PDB file of C-alpha atoms in Angstrom:
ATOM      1  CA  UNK A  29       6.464 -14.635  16.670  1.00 31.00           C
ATOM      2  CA  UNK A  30       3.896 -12.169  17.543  1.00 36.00           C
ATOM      3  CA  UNK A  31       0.138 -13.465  17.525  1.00 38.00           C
ATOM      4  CA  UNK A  32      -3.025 -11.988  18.484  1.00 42.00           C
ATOM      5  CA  UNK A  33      -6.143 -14.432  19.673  1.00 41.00           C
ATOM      6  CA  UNK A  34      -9.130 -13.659  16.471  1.00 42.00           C
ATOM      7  CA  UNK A  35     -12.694 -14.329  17.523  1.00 44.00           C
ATOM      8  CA  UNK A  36     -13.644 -17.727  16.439  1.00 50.00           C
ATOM      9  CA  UNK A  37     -10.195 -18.880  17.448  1.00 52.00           C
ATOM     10  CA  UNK A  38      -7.909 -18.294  15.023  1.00 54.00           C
ATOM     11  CA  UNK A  39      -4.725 -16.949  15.343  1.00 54.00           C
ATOM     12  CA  UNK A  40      -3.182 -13.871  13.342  1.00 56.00           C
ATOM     13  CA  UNK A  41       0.536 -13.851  12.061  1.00 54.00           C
ATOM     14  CA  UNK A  42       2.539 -10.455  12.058  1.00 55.00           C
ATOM     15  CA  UNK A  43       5.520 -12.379  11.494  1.00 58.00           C
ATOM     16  CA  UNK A  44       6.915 -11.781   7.498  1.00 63.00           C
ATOM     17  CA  UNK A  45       9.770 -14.644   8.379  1.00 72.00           C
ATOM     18  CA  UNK A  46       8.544 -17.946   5.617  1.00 73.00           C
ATOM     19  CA  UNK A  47       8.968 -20.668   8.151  1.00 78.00           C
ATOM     20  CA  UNK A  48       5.883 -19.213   9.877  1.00 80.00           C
ATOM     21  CA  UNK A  49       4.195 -20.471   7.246  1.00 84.00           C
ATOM     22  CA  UNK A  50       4.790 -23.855   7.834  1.00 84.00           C
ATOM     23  CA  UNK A  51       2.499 -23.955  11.055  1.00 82.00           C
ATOM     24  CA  UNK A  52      -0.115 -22.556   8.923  1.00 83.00           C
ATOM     25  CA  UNK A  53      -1.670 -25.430   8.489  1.00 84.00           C
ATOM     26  CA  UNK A  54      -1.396 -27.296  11.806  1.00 83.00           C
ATOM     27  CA  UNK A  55      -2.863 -24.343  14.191  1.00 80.00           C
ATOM     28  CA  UNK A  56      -5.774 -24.435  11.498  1.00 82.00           C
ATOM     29  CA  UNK A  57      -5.265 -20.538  10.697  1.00 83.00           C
ATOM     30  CA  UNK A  58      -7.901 -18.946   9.167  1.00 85.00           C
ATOM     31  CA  UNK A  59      -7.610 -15.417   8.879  1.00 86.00           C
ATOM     32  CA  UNK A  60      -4.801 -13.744   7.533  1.00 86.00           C
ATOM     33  CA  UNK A  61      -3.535 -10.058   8.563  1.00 85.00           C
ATOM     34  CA  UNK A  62      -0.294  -8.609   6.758  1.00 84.00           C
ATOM     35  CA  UNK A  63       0.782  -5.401   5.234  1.00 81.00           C
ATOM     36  CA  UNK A  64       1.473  -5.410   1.460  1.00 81.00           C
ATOM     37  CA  UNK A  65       4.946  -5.997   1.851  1.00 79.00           C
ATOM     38  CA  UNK A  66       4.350  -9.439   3.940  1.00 83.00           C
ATOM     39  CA  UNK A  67       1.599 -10.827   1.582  1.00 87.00           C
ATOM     40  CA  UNK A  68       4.193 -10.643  -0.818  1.00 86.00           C
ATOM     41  CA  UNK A  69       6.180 -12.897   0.899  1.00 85.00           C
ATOM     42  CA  UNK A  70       3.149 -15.378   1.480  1.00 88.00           C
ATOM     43  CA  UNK A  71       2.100 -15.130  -2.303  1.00 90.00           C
ATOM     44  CA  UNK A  72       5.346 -16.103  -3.449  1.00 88.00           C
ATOM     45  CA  UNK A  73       5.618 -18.845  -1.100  1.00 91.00           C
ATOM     46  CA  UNK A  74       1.772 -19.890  -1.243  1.00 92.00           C
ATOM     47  CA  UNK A  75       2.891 -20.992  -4.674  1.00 91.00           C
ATOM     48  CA  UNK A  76       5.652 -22.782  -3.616  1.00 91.00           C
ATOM     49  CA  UNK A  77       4.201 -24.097  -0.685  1.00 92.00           C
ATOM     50  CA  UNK A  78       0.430 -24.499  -1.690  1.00 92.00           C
ATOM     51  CA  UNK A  79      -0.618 -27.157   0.950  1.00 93.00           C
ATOM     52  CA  UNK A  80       0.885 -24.434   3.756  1.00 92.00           C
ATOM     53  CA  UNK A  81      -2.198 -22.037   3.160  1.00 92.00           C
ATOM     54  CA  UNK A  82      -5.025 -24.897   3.095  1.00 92.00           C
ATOM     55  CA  UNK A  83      -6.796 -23.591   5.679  1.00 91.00           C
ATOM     56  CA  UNK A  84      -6.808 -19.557   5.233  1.00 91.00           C
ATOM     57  CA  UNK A  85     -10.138 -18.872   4.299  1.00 91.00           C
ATOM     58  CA  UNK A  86      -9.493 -14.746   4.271  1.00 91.00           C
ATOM     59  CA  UNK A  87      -6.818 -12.412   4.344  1.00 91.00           C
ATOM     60  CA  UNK A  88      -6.652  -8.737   5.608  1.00 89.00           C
ATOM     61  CA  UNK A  89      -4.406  -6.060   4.450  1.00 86.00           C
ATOM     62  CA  UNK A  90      -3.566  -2.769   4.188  1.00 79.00           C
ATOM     63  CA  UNK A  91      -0.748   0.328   4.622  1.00 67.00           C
ATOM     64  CA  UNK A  92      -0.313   1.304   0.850  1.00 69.00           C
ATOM     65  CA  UNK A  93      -2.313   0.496  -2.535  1.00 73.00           C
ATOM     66  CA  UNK A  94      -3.092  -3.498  -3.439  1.00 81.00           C
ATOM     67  CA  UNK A  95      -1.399  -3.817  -7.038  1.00 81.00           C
ATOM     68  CA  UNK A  96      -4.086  -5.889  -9.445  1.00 81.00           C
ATOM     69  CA  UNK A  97      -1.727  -8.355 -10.340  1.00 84.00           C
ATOM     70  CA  UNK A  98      -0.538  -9.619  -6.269  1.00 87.00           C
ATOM     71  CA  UNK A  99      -4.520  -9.304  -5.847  1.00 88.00           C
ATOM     72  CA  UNK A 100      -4.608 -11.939  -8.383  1.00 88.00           C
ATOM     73  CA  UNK A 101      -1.917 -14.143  -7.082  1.00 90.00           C
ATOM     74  CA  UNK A 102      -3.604 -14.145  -3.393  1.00 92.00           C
ATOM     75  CA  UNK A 103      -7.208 -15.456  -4.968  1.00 91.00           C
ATOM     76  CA  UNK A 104      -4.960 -18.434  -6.955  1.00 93.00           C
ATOM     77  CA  UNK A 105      -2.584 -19.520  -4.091  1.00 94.00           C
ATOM     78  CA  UNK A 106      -4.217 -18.368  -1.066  1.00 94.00           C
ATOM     79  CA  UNK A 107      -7.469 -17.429  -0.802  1.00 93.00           C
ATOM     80  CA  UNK A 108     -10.562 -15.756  -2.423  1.00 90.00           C
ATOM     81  CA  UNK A 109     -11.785 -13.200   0.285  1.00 91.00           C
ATOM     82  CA  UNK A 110      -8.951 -10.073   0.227  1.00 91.00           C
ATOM     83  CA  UNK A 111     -10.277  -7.696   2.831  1.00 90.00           C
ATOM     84  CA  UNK A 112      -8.638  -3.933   1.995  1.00 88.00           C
ATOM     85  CA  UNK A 113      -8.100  -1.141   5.007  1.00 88.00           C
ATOM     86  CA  UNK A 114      -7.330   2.155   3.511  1.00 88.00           C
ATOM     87  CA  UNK A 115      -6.448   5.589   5.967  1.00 85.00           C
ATOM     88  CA  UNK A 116      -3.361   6.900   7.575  1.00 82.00           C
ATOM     89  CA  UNK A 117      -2.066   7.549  11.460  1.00 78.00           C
ATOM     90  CA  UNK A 118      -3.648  11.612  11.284  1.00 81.00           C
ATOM     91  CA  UNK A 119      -7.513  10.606  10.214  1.00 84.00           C
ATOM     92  CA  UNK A 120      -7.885   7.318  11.007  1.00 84.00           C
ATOM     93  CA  UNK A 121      -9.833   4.496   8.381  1.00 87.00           C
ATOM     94  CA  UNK A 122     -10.893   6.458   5.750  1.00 89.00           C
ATOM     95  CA  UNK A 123     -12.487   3.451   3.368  1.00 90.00           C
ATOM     96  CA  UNK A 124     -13.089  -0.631   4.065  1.00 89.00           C
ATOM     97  CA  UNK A 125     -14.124  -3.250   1.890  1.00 87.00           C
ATOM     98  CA  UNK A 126     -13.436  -6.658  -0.046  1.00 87.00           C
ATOM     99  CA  UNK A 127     -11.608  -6.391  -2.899  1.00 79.00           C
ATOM    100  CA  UNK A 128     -13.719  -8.212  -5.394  1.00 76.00           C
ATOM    101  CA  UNK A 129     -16.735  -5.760  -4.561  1.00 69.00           C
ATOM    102  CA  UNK A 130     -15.663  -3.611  -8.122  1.00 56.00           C
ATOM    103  CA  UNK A 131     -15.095  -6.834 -10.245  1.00 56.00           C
ATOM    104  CA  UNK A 132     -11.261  -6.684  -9.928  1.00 58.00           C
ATOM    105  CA  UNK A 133     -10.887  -3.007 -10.754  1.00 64.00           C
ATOM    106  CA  UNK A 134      -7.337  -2.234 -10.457  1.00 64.00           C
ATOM    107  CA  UNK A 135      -6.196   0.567  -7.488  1.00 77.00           C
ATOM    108  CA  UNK A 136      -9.701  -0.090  -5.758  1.00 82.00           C
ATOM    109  CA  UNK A 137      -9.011   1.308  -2.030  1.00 86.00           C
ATOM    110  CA  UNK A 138     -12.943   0.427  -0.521  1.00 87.00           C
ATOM    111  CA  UNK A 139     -15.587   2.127  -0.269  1.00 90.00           C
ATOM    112  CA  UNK A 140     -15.722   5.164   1.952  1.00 91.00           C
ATOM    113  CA  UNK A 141     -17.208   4.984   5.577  1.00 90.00           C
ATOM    114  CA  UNK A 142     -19.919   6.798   6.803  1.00 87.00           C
ATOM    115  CA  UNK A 143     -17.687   7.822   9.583  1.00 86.00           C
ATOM    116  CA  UNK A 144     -14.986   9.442   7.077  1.00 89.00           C
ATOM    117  CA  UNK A 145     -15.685  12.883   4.856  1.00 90.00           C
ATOM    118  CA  UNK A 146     -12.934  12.229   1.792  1.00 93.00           C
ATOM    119  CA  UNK A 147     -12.477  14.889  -1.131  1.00 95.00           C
ATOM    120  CA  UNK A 148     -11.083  14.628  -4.789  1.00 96.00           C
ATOM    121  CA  UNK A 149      -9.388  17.839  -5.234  1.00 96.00           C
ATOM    122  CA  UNK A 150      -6.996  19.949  -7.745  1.00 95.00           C
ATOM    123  CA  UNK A 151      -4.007  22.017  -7.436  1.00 91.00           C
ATOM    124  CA  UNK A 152      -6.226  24.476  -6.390  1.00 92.00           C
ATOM    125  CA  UNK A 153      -8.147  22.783  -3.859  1.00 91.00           C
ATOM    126  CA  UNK A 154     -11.527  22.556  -5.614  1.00 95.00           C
ATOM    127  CA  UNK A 155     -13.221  19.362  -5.598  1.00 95.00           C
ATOM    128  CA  UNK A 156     -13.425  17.797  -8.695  1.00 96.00           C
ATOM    129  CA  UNK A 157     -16.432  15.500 -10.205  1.00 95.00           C
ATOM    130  CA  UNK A 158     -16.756  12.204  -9.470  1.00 94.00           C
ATOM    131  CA  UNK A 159     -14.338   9.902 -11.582  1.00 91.00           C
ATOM    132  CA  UNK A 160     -11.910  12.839 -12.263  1.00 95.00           C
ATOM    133  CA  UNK A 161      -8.083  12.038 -10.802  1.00 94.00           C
ATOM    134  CA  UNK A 162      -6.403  14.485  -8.008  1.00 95.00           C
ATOM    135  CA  UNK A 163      -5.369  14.817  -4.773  1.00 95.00           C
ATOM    136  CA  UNK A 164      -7.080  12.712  -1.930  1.00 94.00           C
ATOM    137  CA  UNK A 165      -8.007  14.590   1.621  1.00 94.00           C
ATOM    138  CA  UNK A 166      -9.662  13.651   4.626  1.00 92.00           C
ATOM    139  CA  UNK A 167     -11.235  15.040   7.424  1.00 84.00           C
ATOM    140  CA  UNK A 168      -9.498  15.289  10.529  1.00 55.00           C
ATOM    141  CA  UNK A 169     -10.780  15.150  13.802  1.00 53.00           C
ATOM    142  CA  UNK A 170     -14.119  16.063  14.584  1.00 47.00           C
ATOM    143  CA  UNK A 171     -15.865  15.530  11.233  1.00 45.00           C
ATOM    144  CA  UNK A 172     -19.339  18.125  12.246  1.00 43.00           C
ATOM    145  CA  UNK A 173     -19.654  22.005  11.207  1.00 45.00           C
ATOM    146  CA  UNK A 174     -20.631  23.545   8.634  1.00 44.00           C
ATOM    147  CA  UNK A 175     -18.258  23.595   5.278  1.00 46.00           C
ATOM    148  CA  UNK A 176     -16.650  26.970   3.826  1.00 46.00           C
ATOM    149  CA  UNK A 177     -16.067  28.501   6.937  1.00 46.00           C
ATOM    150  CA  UNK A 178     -12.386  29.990   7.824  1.00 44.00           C
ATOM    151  CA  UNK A 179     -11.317  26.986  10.001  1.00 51.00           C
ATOM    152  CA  UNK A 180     -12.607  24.414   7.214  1.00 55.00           C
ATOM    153  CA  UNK A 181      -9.144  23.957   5.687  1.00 54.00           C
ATOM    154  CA  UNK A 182      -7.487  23.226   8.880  1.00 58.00           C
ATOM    155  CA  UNK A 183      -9.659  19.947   8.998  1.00 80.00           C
ATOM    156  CA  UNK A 184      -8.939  18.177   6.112  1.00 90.00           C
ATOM    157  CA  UNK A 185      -5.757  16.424   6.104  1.00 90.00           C
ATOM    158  CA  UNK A 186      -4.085  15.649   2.488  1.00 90.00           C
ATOM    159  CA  UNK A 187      -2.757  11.408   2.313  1.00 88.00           C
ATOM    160  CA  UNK A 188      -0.587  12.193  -0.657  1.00 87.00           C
ATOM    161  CA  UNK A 189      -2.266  10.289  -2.733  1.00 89.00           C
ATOM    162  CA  UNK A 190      -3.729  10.635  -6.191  1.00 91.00           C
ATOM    163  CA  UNK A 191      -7.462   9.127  -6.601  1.00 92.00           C
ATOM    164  CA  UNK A 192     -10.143   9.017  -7.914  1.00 94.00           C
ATOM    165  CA  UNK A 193     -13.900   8.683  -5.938  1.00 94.00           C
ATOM    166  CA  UNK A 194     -17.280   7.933  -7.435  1.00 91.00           C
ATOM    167  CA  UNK A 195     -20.614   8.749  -6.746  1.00 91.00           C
ATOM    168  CA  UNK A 196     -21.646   5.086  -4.821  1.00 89.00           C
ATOM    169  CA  UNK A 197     -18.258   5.972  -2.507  1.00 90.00           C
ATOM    170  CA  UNK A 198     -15.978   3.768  -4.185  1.00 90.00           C
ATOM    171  CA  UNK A 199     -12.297   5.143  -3.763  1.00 92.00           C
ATOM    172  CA  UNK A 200      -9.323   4.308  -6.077  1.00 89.00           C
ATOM    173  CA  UNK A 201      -5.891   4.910  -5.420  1.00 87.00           C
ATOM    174  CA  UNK A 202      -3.129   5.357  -8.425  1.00 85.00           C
ATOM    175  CA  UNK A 203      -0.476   6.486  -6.578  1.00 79.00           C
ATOM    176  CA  UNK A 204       1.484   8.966  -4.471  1.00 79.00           C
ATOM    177  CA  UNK A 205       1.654  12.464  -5.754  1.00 80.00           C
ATOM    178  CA  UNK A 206       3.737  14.513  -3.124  1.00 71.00           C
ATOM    179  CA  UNK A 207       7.182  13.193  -4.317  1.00 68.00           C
ATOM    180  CA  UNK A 208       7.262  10.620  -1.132  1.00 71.00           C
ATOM    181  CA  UNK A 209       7.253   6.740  -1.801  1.00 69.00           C
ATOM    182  CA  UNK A 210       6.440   3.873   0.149  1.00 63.00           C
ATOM    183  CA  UNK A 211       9.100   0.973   0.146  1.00 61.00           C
ATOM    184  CA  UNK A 212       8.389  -1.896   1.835  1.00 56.00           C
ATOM    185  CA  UNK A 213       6.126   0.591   4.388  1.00 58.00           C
ATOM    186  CA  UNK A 214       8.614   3.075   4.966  1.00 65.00           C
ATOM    187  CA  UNK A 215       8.234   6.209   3.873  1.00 68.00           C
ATOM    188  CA  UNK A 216      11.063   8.084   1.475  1.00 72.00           C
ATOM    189  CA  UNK A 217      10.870  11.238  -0.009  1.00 76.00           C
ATOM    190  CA  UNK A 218      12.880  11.093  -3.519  1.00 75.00           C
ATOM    191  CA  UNK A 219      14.714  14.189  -3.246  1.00 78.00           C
ATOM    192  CA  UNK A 220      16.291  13.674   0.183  1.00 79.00           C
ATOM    193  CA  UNK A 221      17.618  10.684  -0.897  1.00 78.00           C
ATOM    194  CA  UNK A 222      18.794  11.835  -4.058  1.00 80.00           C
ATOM    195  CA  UNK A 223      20.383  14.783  -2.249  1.00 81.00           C
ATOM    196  CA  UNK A 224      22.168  12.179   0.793  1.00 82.00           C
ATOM    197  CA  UNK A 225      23.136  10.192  -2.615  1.00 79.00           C
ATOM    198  CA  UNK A 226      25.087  12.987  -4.649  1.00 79.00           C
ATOM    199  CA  UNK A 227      26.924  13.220  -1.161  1.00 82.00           C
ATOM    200  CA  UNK A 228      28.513  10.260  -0.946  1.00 82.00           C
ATOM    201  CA  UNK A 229      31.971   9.937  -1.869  1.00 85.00           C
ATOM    202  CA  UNK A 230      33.013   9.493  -5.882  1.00 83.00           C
ATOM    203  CA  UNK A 231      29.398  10.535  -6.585  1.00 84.00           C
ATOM    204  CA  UNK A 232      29.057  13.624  -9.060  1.00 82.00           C
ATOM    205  CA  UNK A 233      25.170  13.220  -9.505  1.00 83.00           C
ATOM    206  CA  UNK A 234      22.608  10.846  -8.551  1.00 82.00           C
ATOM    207  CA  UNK A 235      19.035  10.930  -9.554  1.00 82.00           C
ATOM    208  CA  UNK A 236      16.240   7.969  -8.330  1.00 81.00           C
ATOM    209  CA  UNK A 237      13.554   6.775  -9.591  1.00 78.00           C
ATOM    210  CA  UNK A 238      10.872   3.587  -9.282  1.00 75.00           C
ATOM    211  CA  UNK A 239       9.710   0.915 -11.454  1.00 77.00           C
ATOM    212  CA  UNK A 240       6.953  -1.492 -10.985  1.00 74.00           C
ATOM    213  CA  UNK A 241       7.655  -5.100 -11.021  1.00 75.00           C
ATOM    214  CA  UNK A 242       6.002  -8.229 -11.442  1.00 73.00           C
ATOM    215  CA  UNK A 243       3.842  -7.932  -8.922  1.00 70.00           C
ATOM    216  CA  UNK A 244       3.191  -4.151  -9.300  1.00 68.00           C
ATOM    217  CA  UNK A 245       4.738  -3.107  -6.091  1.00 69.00           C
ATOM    218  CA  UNK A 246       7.811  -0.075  -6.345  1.00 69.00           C
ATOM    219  CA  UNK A 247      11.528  -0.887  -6.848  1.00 74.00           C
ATOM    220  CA  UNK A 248      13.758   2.026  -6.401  1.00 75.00           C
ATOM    221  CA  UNK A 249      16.445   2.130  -8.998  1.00 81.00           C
ATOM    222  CA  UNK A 250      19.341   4.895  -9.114  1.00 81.00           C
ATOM    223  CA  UNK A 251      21.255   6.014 -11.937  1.00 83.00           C
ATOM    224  CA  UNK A 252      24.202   7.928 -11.134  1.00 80.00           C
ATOM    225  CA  UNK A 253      27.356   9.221 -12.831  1.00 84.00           C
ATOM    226  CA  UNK A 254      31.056   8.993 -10.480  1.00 84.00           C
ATOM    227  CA  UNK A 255      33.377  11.829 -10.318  1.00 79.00           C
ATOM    228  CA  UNK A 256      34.889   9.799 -13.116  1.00 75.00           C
ATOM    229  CA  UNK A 257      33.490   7.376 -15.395  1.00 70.00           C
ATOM    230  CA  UNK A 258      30.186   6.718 -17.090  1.00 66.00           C
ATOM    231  CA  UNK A 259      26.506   6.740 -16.320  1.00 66.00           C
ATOM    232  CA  UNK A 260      25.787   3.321 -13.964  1.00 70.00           C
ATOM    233  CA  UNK A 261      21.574   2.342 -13.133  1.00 68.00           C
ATOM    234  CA  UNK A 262      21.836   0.031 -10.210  1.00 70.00           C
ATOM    235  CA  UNK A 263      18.619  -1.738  -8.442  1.00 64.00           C
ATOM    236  CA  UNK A 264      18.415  -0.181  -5.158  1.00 63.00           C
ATOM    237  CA  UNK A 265      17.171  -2.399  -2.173  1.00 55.00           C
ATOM    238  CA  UNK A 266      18.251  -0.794   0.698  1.00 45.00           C
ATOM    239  CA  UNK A 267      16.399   2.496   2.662  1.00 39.00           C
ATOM    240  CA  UNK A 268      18.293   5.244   0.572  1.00 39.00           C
ATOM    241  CA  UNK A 269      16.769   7.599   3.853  1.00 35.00           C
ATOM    242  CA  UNK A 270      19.821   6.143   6.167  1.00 32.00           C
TER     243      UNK A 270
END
């Protein structure tokens, strides 16, 4: 069980296992830090298991987008206060905030730091108004110098993710737009997997693709046709990158 001692005294849980839950409420936990994939877990079993989550008074997450509808599920079994980190290993935390700061606005990411220089851009690279959709990118590194000049590419670094930002520094996230996909927080690009797929033995073609469910989180389904036989679409819950 990995903790990590919080200020104030309580005790953070990495572990996504559901019996950790059940000590919850006897260590007096406060403060809870998972990814999206593990606050799944807790939501379903906070509604299960209500009187296990008595005492969380926040939770903290981040790692990929905060579907609307688990957002909703956290404040009803868990806890009000949903703290969202948004950024990625090459710049760092891009954007911070609580997640009730736009009213419940679907895909809302935080709101930009002052430490962080994020663009909305196009196909082309030019940075769209605020509220228009594209590609998000971030500064990397040193975030000082003057724009436009011939090394000002090199610094921004592109998340692969669509967004949207507006003028207050609100960022929104819809979803990936460089053909990779996060399951469960690992990352798998789609036509790879397809192509790993197609290889396997009685397979003449294989083609993937992803579905929201209930909760608004990806699940990978595959249709694909045998050497011999009809068309078959089959849930796929295993990491189609091995």
């Amino acid at each position: 069980m990995l903790t990590i001692l919080w200020t104030g005294g309580t005790l953070v849980f990495g572990n996504i296992h559901p019996s950790t839950a059940s000590h919850f409420k006897a260590l007096g936990i406060r403060h809870l830090v998972a990814s999206i994939a593990q606050l799944t877990v807790w939501a379903k079993l906070a509604r299960e298991n209500p009187d296990f989550f008595r005492t969380i008074e926040a939770v903290t997450t981040g790692g990929a987008r905060l579907p609307q509808r688990l957002a909703e599920l956290v404040r009803r079994d868990i806890c009000r206060d949903i703290y969202i980190n948004y950024g990625s290993s090459e710049t760092g935390l891009i954007a911070a905030g609580n997640a009730d700061i736009l009213g419940g606005q679907p895909d809302f990411a935080g709101i930009v730091l002052e430490t962080a220089n994020v663009e909305i851009v196009d196909a082309n690279g030019n940075v769209l108004l605020y509220g228009e959709s594209g590609a998000v990118r971030a500064r990397t590194g040193a975030i000082s110098g003057a724009a436009g000049t011939e090394n000002d590419a090199q610094r921004w670094f592109f998340t692969g993710d669509s967004g949207a930002l507006s003028e207050d520094g609100k960022l929104c996230i819809f979803g990936r737009n460089d053909g990779v996909m996060n399951f469960e927080g690992v990352k798998i690009r789609l036509e790879d997997a397809e192509q790993n797929l197609g290889e396997c033995p009685g397979v003449g073609d294989a083609a993937l693709f992803t579905i929201p469910d209930n909760m608004g989180l990806t699940e990978f389904y595959c249709a694909y046709v045998p050497e011999k036989g009809m068309m078959i679409i089959c849930f796929l819950n295993v990491c189609v990158n091995c």
